[in-house]
Short mmCIF file of C-alpha atoms in Angstrom, two decimals:
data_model
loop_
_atom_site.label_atom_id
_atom_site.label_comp_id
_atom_site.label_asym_id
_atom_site.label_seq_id
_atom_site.Cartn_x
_atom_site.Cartn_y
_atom_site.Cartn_z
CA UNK A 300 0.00 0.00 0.00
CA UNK A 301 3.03 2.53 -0.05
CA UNK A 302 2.97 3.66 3.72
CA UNK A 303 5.85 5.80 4.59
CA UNK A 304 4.31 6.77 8.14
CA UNK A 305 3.73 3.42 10.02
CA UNK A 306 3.90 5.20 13.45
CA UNK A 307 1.33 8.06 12.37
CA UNK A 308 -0.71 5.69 10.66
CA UNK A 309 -0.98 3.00 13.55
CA UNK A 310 -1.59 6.25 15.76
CA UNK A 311 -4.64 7.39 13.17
CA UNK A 312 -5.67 4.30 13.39
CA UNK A 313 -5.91 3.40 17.85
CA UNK A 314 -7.48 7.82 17.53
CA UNK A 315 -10.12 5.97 15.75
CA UNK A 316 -11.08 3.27 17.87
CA UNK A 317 -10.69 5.88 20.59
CA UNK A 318 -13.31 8.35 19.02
CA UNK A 319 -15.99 5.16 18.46
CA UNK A 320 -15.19 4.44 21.94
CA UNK A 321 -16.57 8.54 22.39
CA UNK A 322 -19.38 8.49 19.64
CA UNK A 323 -20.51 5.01 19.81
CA UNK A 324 -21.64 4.36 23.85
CA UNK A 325 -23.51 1.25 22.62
CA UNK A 326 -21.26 -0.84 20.55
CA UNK A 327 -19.96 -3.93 21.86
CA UNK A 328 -16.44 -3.49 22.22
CA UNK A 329 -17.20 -0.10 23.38
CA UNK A 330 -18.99 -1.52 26.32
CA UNK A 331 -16.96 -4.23 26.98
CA UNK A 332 -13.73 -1.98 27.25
CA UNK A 333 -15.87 0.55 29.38
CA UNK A 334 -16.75 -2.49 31.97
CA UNK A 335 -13.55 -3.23 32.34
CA UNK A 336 -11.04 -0.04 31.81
CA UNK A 337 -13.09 3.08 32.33
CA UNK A 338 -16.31 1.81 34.01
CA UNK A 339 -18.18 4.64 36.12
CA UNK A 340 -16.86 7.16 33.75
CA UNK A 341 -16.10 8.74 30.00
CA UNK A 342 -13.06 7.62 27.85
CA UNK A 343 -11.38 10.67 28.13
CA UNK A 344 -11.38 10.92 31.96
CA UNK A 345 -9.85 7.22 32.16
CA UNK A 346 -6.98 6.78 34.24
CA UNK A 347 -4.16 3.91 32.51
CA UNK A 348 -4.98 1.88 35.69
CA UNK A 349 -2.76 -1.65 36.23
CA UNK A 350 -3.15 -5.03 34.79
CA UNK A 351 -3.88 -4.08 31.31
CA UNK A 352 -3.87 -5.63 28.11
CA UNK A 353 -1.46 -4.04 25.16
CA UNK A 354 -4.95 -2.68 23.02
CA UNK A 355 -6.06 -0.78 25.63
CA UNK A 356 -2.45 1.07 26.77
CA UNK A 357 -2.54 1.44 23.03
CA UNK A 358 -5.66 3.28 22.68
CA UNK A 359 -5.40 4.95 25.80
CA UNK A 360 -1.86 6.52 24.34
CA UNK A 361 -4.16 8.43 21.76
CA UNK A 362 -6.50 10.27 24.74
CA UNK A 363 -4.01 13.80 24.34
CA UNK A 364 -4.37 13.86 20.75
CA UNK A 365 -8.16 13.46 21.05
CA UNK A 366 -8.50 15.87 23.91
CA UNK A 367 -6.50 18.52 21.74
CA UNK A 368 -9.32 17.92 19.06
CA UNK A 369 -11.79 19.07 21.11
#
């Protein structure tokens, strides 16, 4: 495909699954994520927390650059 940003790329793509997470409250992996990483609250007030698994610290990592969008 000719991608000569991997790193901005990957990042555009974990922002992504971080804005559904915003937009979309009542998606499954949404709420499955939410009951287990940022229950009781909003994506972009969750905390990185302990015990995680490596696609969540991954989509967490894109939380500044979404809170800069808004």
């Amino acid at each position: 495909l000719g991608f000569r940003n991997l790193h901005g790329f990957n990042l555009a793509l974990l922002g992504k699954q971080g804005w559904k997470f915003i937009a979309n409250q009542d998606v499954l992996v949404t709420r499955f994520f939410k009951a287990r990483y940022f229950f009781g609250g909003k994506f972009l007030d969750a905390r990185i927390g302990h015990n995680l698994s490596y696609v969540w610290k991954s989509i967490w990592n894109t939380q500044a650059l979404l809170k800069k969008g808004f």
